[in-house]
Amino acid sequence: GDGLNAMTYNRCIGTRYCANNCPYKARRFNYFDYNKRSIDQLYMGPLAPAAGRARTSEQLQKNPNVTVRMRGVIEKCTYCVQRLSAAKVAAKVAARDSDQVLVPANSVTTACQDACPSGAIVFGNWKNEKDRITEVKGKMGGDGKDGHKRQYELLKYVGARPRTSYLARIKNPNPKMPGAEKIGRVTAEMH
């Protein structure tokens, strides 16, 4: 497996138990119904009259590679599983009859990574030495144990082995302020 904790949206009945019990609080309930249509217009296929079909701008807002979820369903980040699948298929096509099927380093970017102008989001296979995530994690600690002083992983202390890590926010206080030596420092006493 690729280590993703995925959901099957069409099996969700909206009880919200998974959101309540998720230790990371990563699951969210969908209160919106973006695909709501009147009863006589439930199916809008390619042969529907032009007046009834969605405008091009509406069609472009929805990604055809992602499952359409309806109101009353729990959602979570999928780490763009559709992009991962496309990269795996491309790697299998490139490998042809070979048994060595590896997705090339830095070949998959998530949507949030594409949208982030500062490059603050990094995604990749950290078992691959050539991947950018390995370089970033190396800068954050190198040994893979504790990492950077600002790096933290949610629920790591209970043995959850999270794959998402964060950097604590940097605060740049005025050094002349009273108590400035404590501001911006992450310590165990603060938590």
Short mmCIF file of N, CA and C in Angstrom, two decimals:
data_model
loop_
_atom_site.label_atom_id
_atom_site.label_comp_id
_atom_site.label_asym_id
_atom_site.label_seq_id
_atom_site.Cartn_x
_atom_site.Cartn_y
_atom_site.Cartn_z
N GLY A 1 0.81 -1.18 0.00
CA GLY A 1 0.00 0.00 0.00
C GLY A 1 0.86 1.26 0.00
N ASP A 2 0.21 2.34 -0.23
CA ASP A 2 0.90 3.62 -0.26
C ASP A 2 0.75 4.39 1.03
N GLY A 3 0.14 3.79 2.05
CA GLY A 3 0.07 4.43 3.36
C GLY A 3 -1.06 5.42 3.53
N LEU A 4 -1.98 5.48 2.58
CA LEU A 4 -3.08 6.43 2.68
C LEU A 4 -4.24 5.84 3.46
N ASN A 5 -4.86 6.65 4.27
CA ASN A 5 -6.06 6.26 5.00
C ASN A 5 -7.23 6.84 4.21
N ALA A 6 -7.81 6.03 3.34
CA ALA A 6 -8.82 6.52 2.41
C ALA A 6 -10.23 6.24 2.92
N MET A 7 -11.19 6.89 2.30
CA MET A 7 -12.60 6.71 2.62
C MET A 7 -13.35 6.24 1.39
N THR A 8 -14.43 5.52 1.61
CA THR A 8 -15.34 5.16 0.53
C THR A 8 -16.59 6.01 0.71
N TYR A 9 -16.67 7.08 -0.05
CA TYR A 9 -17.73 8.08 0.15
C TYR A 9 -19.12 7.51 -0.07
N ASN A 10 -19.28 6.60 -1.02
CA ASN A 10 -20.63 6.10 -1.31
C ASN A 10 -21.14 5.15 -0.23
N ARG A 11 -20.30 4.76 0.72
CA ARG A 11 -20.76 3.93 1.84
C ARG A 11 -21.08 4.76 3.08
N CYS A 12 -20.70 6.02 3.07
CA CYS A 12 -20.91 6.88 4.23
C CYS A 12 -22.39 7.21 4.37
N ILE A 13 -22.92 7.03 5.59
CA ILE A 13 -24.32 7.36 5.83
C ILE A 13 -24.45 8.59 6.73
N GLY A 14 -23.35 9.25 7.01
CA GLY A 14 -23.38 10.53 7.69
C GLY A 14 -23.59 10.49 9.19
N THR A 15 -23.19 9.42 9.87
CA THR A 15 -23.36 9.36 11.32
C THR A 15 -22.36 10.23 12.07
N ARG A 16 -21.27 10.56 11.43
CA ARG A 16 -20.21 11.41 11.97
C ARG A 16 -19.40 10.75 13.09
N TYR A 17 -19.54 9.44 13.26
CA TYR A 17 -18.74 8.75 14.27
C TYR A 17 -17.26 8.79 13.92
N CYS A 18 -16.94 8.64 12.64
CA CYS A 18 -15.53 8.65 12.25
C CYS A 18 -14.91 10.02 12.50
N ALA A 19 -15.66 11.09 12.28
CA ALA A 19 -15.14 12.44 12.54
C ALA A 19 -14.94 12.64 14.03
N ASN A 20 -15.86 12.13 14.83
CA ASN A 20 -15.76 12.27 16.28
C ASN A 20 -14.58 11.48 16.84
N ASN A 21 -14.30 10.32 16.25
CA ASN A 21 -13.25 9.45 16.77
C ASN A 21 -11.91 9.61 16.07
N CYS A 22 -11.82 10.46 15.07
CA CYS A 22 -10.55 10.67 14.38
C CYS A 22 -9.59 11.40 15.31
N PRO A 23 -8.45 10.81 15.64
CA PRO A 23 -7.54 11.46 16.59
C PRO A 23 -6.95 12.76 16.06
N TYR A 24 -6.89 12.91 14.75
CA TYR A 24 -6.32 14.11 14.15
C TYR A 24 -7.37 15.18 13.86
N LYS A 25 -8.63 14.84 14.00
CA LYS A 25 -9.74 15.74 13.67
C LYS A 25 -9.64 16.21 12.22
N ALA A 26 -9.30 15.29 11.34
CA ALA A 26 -9.09 15.61 9.93
C ALA A 26 -10.34 15.40 9.08
N ARG A 27 -11.34 14.76 9.64
CA ARG A 27 -12.55 14.49 8.87
C ARG A 27 -13.59 15.57 9.13
N ARG A 28 -14.22 16.03 8.07
CA ARG A 28 -15.19 17.11 8.16
C ARG A 28 -16.51 16.68 7.53
N PHE A 29 -17.60 17.14 8.11
CA PHE A 29 -18.93 16.82 7.60
C PHE A 29 -19.29 17.81 6.51
N ASN A 30 -19.81 17.32 5.40
CA ASN A 30 -20.21 18.17 4.28
C ASN A 30 -21.66 18.62 4.47
N TYR A 31 -21.84 19.88 4.81
CA TYR A 31 -23.17 20.45 5.01
C TYR A 31 -23.75 21.02 3.71
N PHE A 32 -22.95 21.07 2.66
CA PHE A 32 -23.37 21.74 1.43
C PHE A 32 -23.75 20.73 0.36
N ASP A 33 -24.65 21.13 -0.51
CA ASP A 33 -25.05 20.29 -1.63
C ASP A 33 -24.83 21.09 -2.92
N TYR A 34 -23.62 20.99 -3.43
CA TYR A 34 -23.27 21.76 -4.63
C TYR A 34 -23.91 21.20 -5.89
N ASN A 35 -24.37 19.97 -5.85
CA ASN A 35 -24.95 19.34 -7.04
C ASN A 35 -26.46 19.27 -6.99
N LYS A 36 -27.09 20.07 -6.16
CA LYS A 36 -28.54 20.00 -6.00
C LYS A 36 -29.23 20.41 -7.30
N ARG A 37 -30.17 19.57 -7.73
CA ARG A 37 -30.94 19.83 -8.95
C ARG A 37 -32.40 19.51 -8.68
N SER A 38 -33.25 20.04 -9.51
CA SER A 38 -34.67 19.71 -9.37
C SER A 38 -34.89 18.28 -9.85
N ILE A 39 -36.00 17.69 -9.45
CA ILE A 39 -36.30 16.29 -9.74
C ILE A 39 -36.29 16.00 -11.23
N ASP A 40 -36.81 16.91 -12.06
CA ASP A 40 -36.89 16.66 -13.50
C ASP A 40 -35.55 16.87 -14.21
N GLN A 41 -34.52 17.31 -13.49
CA GLN A 41 -33.21 17.52 -14.11
C GLN A 41 -32.11 16.74 -13.39
N LEU A 42 -32.44 15.56 -12.87
CA LEU A 42 -31.45 14.80 -12.12
C LEU A 42 -30.29 14.33 -13.00
N TYR A 43 -30.59 13.91 -14.23
CA TYR A 43 -29.52 13.45 -15.11
C TYR A 43 -29.26 14.51 -16.17
N MET A 44 -28.05 15.02 -16.19
CA MET A 44 -27.66 16.01 -17.19
C MET A 44 -26.53 15.43 -18.02
N GLY A 45 -26.87 14.54 -18.91
CA GLY A 45 -25.87 13.91 -19.75
C GLY A 45 -25.53 14.75 -20.96
N PRO A 46 -24.70 14.20 -21.84
CA PRO A 46 -24.27 14.96 -23.02
C PRO A 46 -25.40 15.21 -24.02
N LEU A 47 -26.49 14.43 -23.94
CA LEU A 47 -27.60 14.60 -24.89
C LEU A 47 -28.70 15.49 -24.34
N ALA A 48 -28.52 16.02 -23.15
CA ALA A 48 -29.52 16.92 -22.57
C ALA A 48 -29.57 18.21 -23.38
N PRO A 49 -30.73 18.87 -23.39
CA PRO A 49 -30.80 20.14 -24.13
C PRO A 49 -29.81 21.16 -23.58
N ALA A 50 -29.30 22.00 -24.46
CA ALA A 50 -28.26 22.97 -24.07
C ALA A 50 -28.73 23.88 -22.95
N ALA A 51 -30.02 24.20 -22.91
CA ALA A 51 -30.54 25.09 -21.87
C ALA A 51 -30.45 24.44 -20.49
N GLY A 52 -30.54 23.12 -20.43
CA GLY A 52 -30.52 22.43 -19.15
C GLY A 52 -29.14 22.04 -18.66
N ARG A 53 -28.17 22.03 -19.57
CA ARG A 53 -26.82 21.60 -19.19
C ARG A 53 -26.09 22.67 -18.39
N ALA A 54 -25.12 22.24 -17.62
CA ALA A 54 -24.32 23.19 -16.84
C ALA A 54 -23.45 24.01 -17.78
N ARG A 55 -23.25 25.27 -17.41
CA ARG A 55 -22.37 26.13 -18.21
C ARG A 55 -20.94 25.62 -18.11
N THR A 56 -20.12 26.03 -19.07
CA THR A 56 -18.73 25.60 -19.09
C THR A 56 -18.00 26.03 -17.83
N SER A 57 -18.28 27.23 -17.33
CA SER A 57 -17.61 27.69 -16.12
C SER A 57 -17.97 26.81 -14.92
N GLU A 58 -19.22 26.33 -14.86
CA GLU A 58 -19.62 25.44 -13.78
C GLU A 58 -18.96 24.08 -13.92
N GLN A 59 -18.81 23.60 -15.15
CA GLN A 59 -18.17 22.31 -15.38
C GLN A 59 -16.70 22.36 -14.99
N LEU A 60 -16.04 23.49 -15.25
CA LEU A 60 -14.62 23.60 -14.95
C LEU A 60 -14.34 23.70 -13.46
N GLN A 61 -15.35 24.04 -12.66
CA GLN A 61 -15.16 24.15 -11.22
C GLN A 61 -15.06 22.79 -10.56
N LYS A 62 -15.53 21.76 -11.22
CA LYS A 62 -15.56 20.42 -10.63
C LYS A 62 -14.52 19.54 -11.30
N ASN A 63 -13.74 18.86 -10.50
CA ASN A 63 -12.68 18.00 -11.01
C ASN A 63 -13.28 16.65 -11.39
N PRO A 64 -13.17 16.23 -12.65
CA PRO A 64 -13.76 14.95 -13.05
C PRO A 64 -13.02 13.74 -12.46
N ASN A 65 -11.82 13.94 -11.93
CA ASN A 65 -11.04 12.83 -11.37
C ASN A 65 -11.32 12.59 -9.90
N VAL A 66 -12.17 13.38 -9.29
CA VAL A 66 -12.46 13.26 -7.87
C VAL A 66 -13.92 12.85 -7.70
N THR A 67 -14.17 11.97 -6.76
CA THR A 67 -15.52 11.51 -6.48
C THR A 67 -16.41 12.69 -6.10
N VAL A 68 -17.59 12.75 -6.69
CA VAL A 68 -18.54 13.80 -6.35
C VAL A 68 -19.24 13.39 -5.05
N ARG A 69 -19.06 14.21 -4.03
CA ARG A 69 -19.68 13.92 -2.75
C ARG A 69 -20.94 14.76 -2.61
N MET A 70 -21.89 14.22 -1.91
CA MET A 70 -23.13 14.95 -1.70
C MET A 70 -23.25 15.40 -0.26
N ARG A 71 -24.27 16.16 0.01
CA ARG A 71 -24.53 16.65 1.36
C ARG A 71 -24.74 15.47 2.30
N GLY A 72 -24.20 15.58 3.52
CA GLY A 72 -24.40 14.53 4.52
C GLY A 72 -23.32 13.48 4.53
N VAL A 73 -22.18 13.76 3.91
CA VAL A 73 -21.08 12.81 3.83
C VAL A 73 -19.85 13.40 4.51
N ILE A 74 -19.09 12.55 5.17
CA ILE A 74 -17.83 12.97 5.78
C ILE A 74 -16.76 13.04 4.69
N GLU A 75 -15.92 14.07 4.75
CA GLU A 75 -14.84 14.23 3.78
C GLU A 75 -13.52 14.40 4.50
N LYS A 76 -12.45 14.09 3.81
CA LYS A 76 -11.11 14.32 4.34
C LYS A 76 -10.14 14.46 3.17
N CYS A 77 -8.95 14.93 3.48
CA CYS A 77 -7.91 15.05 2.45
C CYS A 77 -7.52 13.66 1.98
N THR A 78 -7.40 13.50 0.68
CA THR A 78 -7.01 12.21 0.11
C THR A 78 -5.56 12.22 -0.35
N TYR A 79 -4.84 13.30 -0.08
CA TYR A 79 -3.49 13.48 -0.61
C TYR A 79 -3.49 13.30 -2.13
N CYS A 80 -4.57 13.74 -2.74
CA CYS A 80 -4.75 13.69 -4.20
C CYS A 80 -4.47 12.30 -4.76
N VAL A 81 -5.24 11.34 -4.28
CA VAL A 81 -5.06 9.95 -4.68
C VAL A 81 -5.20 9.78 -6.19
N GLN A 82 -5.99 10.63 -6.85
CA GLN A 82 -6.13 10.53 -8.30
C GLN A 82 -4.82 10.88 -9.00
N ARG A 83 -4.05 11.80 -8.44
CA ARG A 83 -2.75 12.16 -9.02
C ARG A 83 -1.73 11.06 -8.75
N LEU A 84 -1.81 10.45 -7.58
CA LEU A 84 -0.93 9.32 -7.27
C LEU A 84 -1.20 8.15 -8.22
N SER A 85 -2.47 7.87 -8.45
CA SER A 85 -2.84 6.77 -9.35
C SER A 85 -2.35 7.03 -10.77
N ALA A 86 -2.49 8.27 -11.23
CA ALA A 86 -2.02 8.61 -12.58
C ALA A 86 -0.50 8.44 -12.69
N ALA A 87 0.23 8.81 -11.64
CA ALA A 87 1.69 8.65 -11.65
C ALA A 87 2.08 7.17 -11.63
N LYS A 88 1.32 6.35 -10.90
CA LYS A 88 1.59 4.91 -10.87
C LYS A 88 1.35 4.28 -12.23
N VAL A 89 0.26 4.68 -12.88
CA VAL A 89 -0.04 4.15 -14.22
C VAL A 89 1.06 4.55 -15.20
N ALA A 90 1.49 5.80 -15.14
CA ALA A 90 2.57 6.27 -16.03
C ALA A 90 3.86 5.50 -15.77
N ALA A 91 4.16 5.19 -14.51
CA ALA A 91 5.37 4.43 -14.17
C ALA A 91 5.27 3.00 -14.69
N LYS A 92 4.07 2.41 -14.60
CA LYS A 92 3.89 1.05 -15.12
C LYS A 92 4.02 1.01 -16.63
N VAL A 93 3.51 2.03 -17.30
CA VAL A 93 3.63 2.10 -18.76
C VAL A 93 5.09 2.26 -19.16
N ALA A 94 5.82 3.09 -18.42
CA ALA A 94 7.24 3.30 -18.73
C ALA A 94 8.06 2.04 -18.45
N ALA A 95 7.69 1.27 -17.43
CA ALA A 95 8.45 0.08 -17.07
C ALA A 95 8.15 -1.09 -18.00
N ARG A 96 7.00 -1.09 -18.62
CA ARG A 96 6.53 -2.15 -19.51
C ARG A 96 6.61 -3.52 -18.86
N ASP A 97 7.50 -4.39 -19.33
CA ASP A 97 7.56 -5.76 -18.83
C ASP A 97 8.47 -5.92 -17.62
N SER A 98 9.13 -4.87 -17.22
CA SER A 98 10.06 -4.95 -16.08
C SER A 98 9.29 -5.09 -14.77
N ASP A 99 9.92 -5.75 -13.80
CA ASP A 99 9.32 -5.87 -12.47
C ASP A 99 9.62 -4.66 -11.60
N GLN A 100 10.55 -3.81 -12.02
CA GLN A 100 10.95 -2.64 -11.24
C GLN A 100 10.07 -1.45 -11.60
N VAL A 101 8.94 -1.35 -10.95
CA VAL A 101 8.01 -0.25 -11.20
C VAL A 101 8.12 0.73 -10.05
N LEU A 102 8.79 1.83 -10.29
CA LEU A 102 8.94 2.88 -9.29
C LEU A 102 8.44 4.20 -9.85
N VAL A 103 7.67 4.90 -9.06
CA VAL A 103 7.22 6.23 -9.46
C VAL A 103 8.43 7.16 -9.33
N PRO A 104 8.79 7.89 -10.38
CA PRO A 104 9.96 8.76 -10.31
C PRO A 104 9.83 9.82 -9.21
N ALA A 105 10.97 10.20 -8.67
CA ALA A 105 10.99 11.21 -7.60
C ALA A 105 10.41 12.52 -8.10
N ASN A 106 9.70 13.20 -7.24
CA ASN A 106 9.12 14.52 -7.50
C ASN A 106 8.15 14.54 -8.68
N SER A 107 7.54 13.40 -9.00
CA SER A 107 6.62 13.36 -10.14
C SER A 107 5.17 13.62 -9.74
N VAL A 108 4.87 13.63 -8.44
CA VAL A 108 3.51 13.85 -7.98
C VAL A 108 3.47 15.11 -7.14
N THR A 109 2.54 16.00 -7.47
CA THR A 109 2.30 17.17 -6.63
C THR A 109 0.82 17.19 -6.27
N THR A 110 0.53 17.54 -5.04
CA THR A 110 -0.86 17.63 -4.60
C THR A 110 -1.43 18.98 -5.04
N ALA A 111 -2.75 19.09 -5.00
CA ALA A 111 -3.41 20.34 -5.41
C ALA A 111 -3.01 21.49 -4.50
N CYS A 112 -2.92 21.23 -3.19
CA CYS A 112 -2.55 22.31 -2.27
C CYS A 112 -1.09 22.72 -2.49
N GLN A 113 -0.25 21.77 -2.87
CA GLN A 113 1.14 22.08 -3.18
C GLN A 113 1.24 22.94 -4.43
N ASP A 114 0.42 22.64 -5.43
CA ASP A 114 0.39 23.45 -6.65
C ASP A 114 -0.12 24.86 -6.37
N ALA A 115 -1.08 24.97 -5.46
CA ALA A 115 -1.69 26.26 -5.17
C ALA A 115 -0.87 27.13 -4.24
N CYS A 116 0.08 26.56 -3.51
CA CYS A 116 0.86 27.32 -2.52
C CYS A 116 1.95 28.12 -3.23
N PRO A 117 1.87 29.44 -3.22
CA PRO A 117 2.86 30.24 -3.95
C PRO A 117 4.24 30.25 -3.30
N SER A 118 4.32 29.99 -2.01
CA SER A 118 5.62 30.08 -1.34
C SER A 118 6.37 28.76 -1.31
N GLY A 119 5.74 27.68 -1.76
CA GLY A 119 6.41 26.39 -1.75
C GLY A 119 6.54 25.80 -0.36
N ALA A 120 5.65 26.19 0.54
CA ALA A 120 5.73 25.73 1.93
C ALA A 120 5.23 24.31 2.10
N ILE A 121 4.49 23.79 1.14
CA ILE A 121 3.95 22.43 1.23
C ILE A 121 4.80 21.53 0.35
N VAL A 122 5.29 20.45 0.94
CA VAL A 122 6.12 19.49 0.21
C VAL A 122 5.49 18.12 0.36
N PHE A 123 5.40 17.39 -0.73
CA PHE A 123 4.78 16.07 -0.74
C PHE A 123 5.70 15.13 -1.48
N GLY A 124 5.81 13.91 -1.01
CA GLY A 124 6.63 12.95 -1.73
C GLY A 124 6.81 11.65 -0.98
N ASN A 125 7.66 10.82 -1.55
CA ASN A 125 7.99 9.52 -0.98
C ASN A 125 9.27 9.66 -0.18
N TRP A 126 9.18 9.65 1.13
CA TRP A 126 10.38 9.89 1.92
C TRP A 126 11.26 8.67 2.05
N LYS A 127 10.89 7.55 1.40
CA LYS A 127 11.79 6.40 1.32
C LYS A 127 12.69 6.51 0.09
N ASN A 128 12.36 7.43 -0.81
CA ASN A 128 13.15 7.65 -2.01
C ASN A 128 14.19 8.73 -1.72
N GLU A 129 15.46 8.39 -1.84
CA GLU A 129 16.55 9.31 -1.51
C GLU A 129 16.56 10.55 -2.41
N LYS A 130 16.05 10.43 -3.64
CA LYS A 130 16.11 11.54 -4.60
C LYS A 130 14.92 12.49 -4.49
N ASP A 131 13.94 12.13 -3.70
CA ASP A 131 12.72 12.93 -3.59
C ASP A 131 12.98 14.19 -2.77
N ARG A 132 12.27 15.26 -3.11
CA ARG A 132 12.47 16.54 -2.42
C ARG A 132 12.09 16.46 -0.94
N ILE A 133 11.13 15.63 -0.60
CA ILE A 133 10.72 15.51 0.80
C ILE A 133 11.86 14.98 1.65
N THR A 134 12.69 14.10 1.09
CA THR A 134 13.85 13.58 1.82
C THR A 134 14.84 14.70 2.09
N GLU A 135 15.02 15.57 1.10
CA GLU A 135 15.92 16.72 1.28
C GLU A 135 15.40 17.66 2.36
N VAL A 136 14.11 17.94 2.32
CA VAL A 136 13.51 18.86 3.30
C VAL A 136 13.57 18.25 4.69
N LYS A 137 13.21 16.98 4.81
CA LYS A 137 13.27 16.32 6.12
C LYS A 137 14.71 16.26 6.61
N GLY A 138 15.66 16.08 5.70
CA GLY A 138 17.07 16.06 6.08
C GLY A 138 17.52 17.40 6.65
N LYS A 139 17.04 18.50 6.04
CA LYS A 139 17.35 19.83 6.56
C LYS A 139 16.71 20.05 7.92
N MET A 140 15.59 19.37 8.13
CA MET A 140 14.87 19.56 9.38
C MET A 140 15.47 18.74 10.51
N GLY A 141 16.40 17.89 10.25
CA GLY A 141 16.97 17.13 11.34
C GLY A 141 18.04 16.16 10.89
N GLY A 142 17.84 15.57 9.73
CA GLY A 142 18.84 14.69 9.18
C GLY A 142 18.78 13.27 9.70
N ASP A 143 18.68 13.10 11.01
CA ASP A 143 18.72 11.76 11.55
C ASP A 143 17.37 11.05 11.49
N GLY A 144 16.31 11.79 11.21
CA GLY A 144 15.00 11.20 11.12
C GLY A 144 14.36 10.89 12.46
N LYS A 145 15.03 11.20 13.56
CA LYS A 145 14.47 10.90 14.88
C LYS A 145 13.67 12.08 15.39
N ASP A 146 14.35 13.15 15.73
CA ASP A 146 13.68 14.29 16.32
C ASP A 146 13.40 15.38 15.30
N GLY A 147 14.23 15.49 14.28
CA GLY A 147 14.02 16.50 13.26
C GLY A 147 14.38 17.89 13.74
N HIS A 148 13.87 18.86 13.02
CA HIS A 148 14.12 20.26 13.30
C HIS A 148 13.50 20.64 14.65
N LYS A 149 14.03 21.65 15.29
CA LYS A 149 13.50 22.08 16.58
C LYS A 149 12.05 22.53 16.47
N ARG A 150 11.68 23.10 15.31
CA ARG A 150 10.32 23.58 15.12
C ARG A 150 9.38 22.51 14.59
N GLN A 151 9.90 21.37 14.17
CA GLN A 151 9.07 20.33 13.58
C GLN A 151 8.30 19.57 14.66
N TYR A 152 7.05 19.28 14.36
CA TYR A 152 6.28 18.42 15.26
C TYR A 152 5.33 17.55 14.43
N GLU A 153 5.03 16.39 14.97
CA GLU A 153 4.11 15.45 14.34
C GLU A 153 3.02 15.13 15.35
N LEU A 154 1.79 15.29 14.95
CA LEU A 154 0.67 15.07 15.86
C LEU A 154 0.59 13.61 16.30
N LEU A 155 0.42 13.39 17.58
CA LEU A 155 0.22 12.08 18.20
C LEU A 155 1.36 11.09 17.96
N LYS A 156 2.54 11.59 17.69
CA LYS A 156 3.68 10.70 17.50
C LYS A 156 4.02 9.99 18.81
N TYR A 157 3.80 10.68 19.92
CA TYR A 157 4.16 10.13 21.22
C TYR A 157 3.31 8.91 21.62
N VAL A 158 2.17 8.69 20.97
CA VAL A 158 1.36 7.51 21.28
C VAL A 158 1.62 6.38 20.28
N GLY A 159 2.59 6.57 19.40
CA GLY A 159 2.96 5.53 18.44
C GLY A 159 2.11 5.52 17.19
N ALA A 160 1.50 6.64 16.84
CA ALA A 160 0.62 6.69 15.67
C ALA A 160 1.40 6.71 14.36
N ARG A 161 2.67 7.01 14.38
CA ARG A 161 3.54 7.10 13.20
C ARG A 161 2.92 7.97 12.10
N PRO A 162 2.66 9.24 12.40
CA PRO A 162 2.05 10.11 11.39
C PRO A 162 3.03 10.39 10.24
N ARG A 163 2.48 10.57 9.07
CA ARG A 163 3.30 10.88 7.89
C ARG A 163 3.28 12.36 7.55
N THR A 164 2.44 13.12 8.23
CA THR A 164 2.37 14.56 8.01
C THR A 164 3.06 15.24 9.17
N SER A 165 4.02 16.09 8.85
CA SER A 165 4.71 16.83 9.91
C SER A 165 4.55 18.32 9.64
N TYR A 166 4.69 19.10 10.69
CA TYR A 166 4.46 20.53 10.63
C TYR A 166 5.65 21.26 11.22
N LEU A 167 5.79 22.52 10.87
CA LEU A 167 6.76 23.40 11.51
C LEU A 167 6.00 24.42 12.33
N ALA A 168 6.42 24.60 13.57
CA ALA A 168 5.76 25.57 14.44
C ALA A 168 5.95 26.97 13.87
N ARG A 169 4.98 27.82 14.13
CA ARG A 169 5.02 29.18 13.61
C ARG A 169 6.15 29.97 14.25
N ILE A 170 6.77 30.83 13.47
CA ILE A 170 7.84 31.68 13.98
C ILE A 170 7.24 33.02 14.37
N LYS A 171 7.56 33.45 15.56
CA LYS A 171 7.15 34.78 15.99
C LYS A 171 8.42 35.61 16.14
N ASN A 172 8.37 36.82 15.70
CA ASN A 172 9.54 37.68 15.74
C ASN A 172 9.23 38.87 16.64
N PRO A 173 9.36 38.69 17.95
CA PRO A 173 8.98 39.78 18.86
C PRO A 173 10.05 40.87 18.93
N ASN A 174 9.64 42.02 19.40
CA ASN A 174 10.58 43.11 19.64
C ASN A 174 11.44 42.71 20.84
N PRO A 175 12.76 42.65 20.70
CA PRO A 175 13.60 42.20 21.82
C PRO A 175 13.55 43.13 23.04
N LYS A 176 13.06 44.36 22.86
CA LYS A 176 12.99 45.29 23.99
C LYS A 176 11.71 45.11 24.81
N MET A 177 10.78 44.29 24.31
CA MET A 177 9.54 44.05 25.05
C MET A 177 9.81 43.24 26.31
N PRO A 178 9.10 43.52 27.39
CA PRO A 178 9.27 42.69 28.58
C PRO A 178 8.82 41.26 28.31
N GLY A 179 9.64 40.30 28.66
CA GLY A 179 9.32 38.89 28.46
C GLY A 179 9.54 38.40 27.04
N ALA A 180 10.25 39.17 26.21
CA ALA A 180 10.45 38.80 24.81
C ALA A 180 11.29 37.55 24.66
N GLU A 181 12.11 37.23 25.64
CA GLU A 181 12.95 36.03 25.54
C GLU A 181 12.12 34.76 25.56
N LYS A 182 10.89 34.83 26.07
CA LYS A 182 10.02 33.65 26.11
C LYS A 182 9.10 33.57 24.90
N ILE A 183 8.83 34.67 24.26
CA ILE A 183 7.90 34.69 23.13
C ILE A 183 8.56 34.06 21.91
N GLY A 184 7.83 33.18 21.26
CA GLY A 184 8.34 32.57 20.04
C GLY A 184 9.16 31.33 20.28
N ARG A 185 9.31 30.91 21.51
CA ARG A 185 10.06 29.69 21.80
C ARG A 185 9.08 28.57 22.13
N VAL A 186 9.26 27.44 21.50
CA VAL A 186 8.40 26.30 21.77
C VAL A 186 9.03 25.48 22.88
N THR A 187 8.33 25.38 23.98
CA THR A 187 8.84 24.59 25.11
C THR A 187 7.74 23.68 25.61
N ALA A 188 8.12 22.67 26.33
CA ALA A 188 7.15 21.73 26.89
C ALA A 188 6.29 22.41 27.94
N GLU A 189 6.82 23.43 28.60
CA GLU A 189 6.06 24.10 29.65
C GLU A 189 4.87 24.87 29.09
N MET A 190 4.96 25.29 27.83
CA MET A 190 3.89 26.09 27.24
C MET A 190 2.67 25.24 26.92
N HIS A 191 2.84 23.95 26.77
CA HIS A 191 1.72 23.10 26.35
C HIS A 191 1.08 22.50 27.52
#
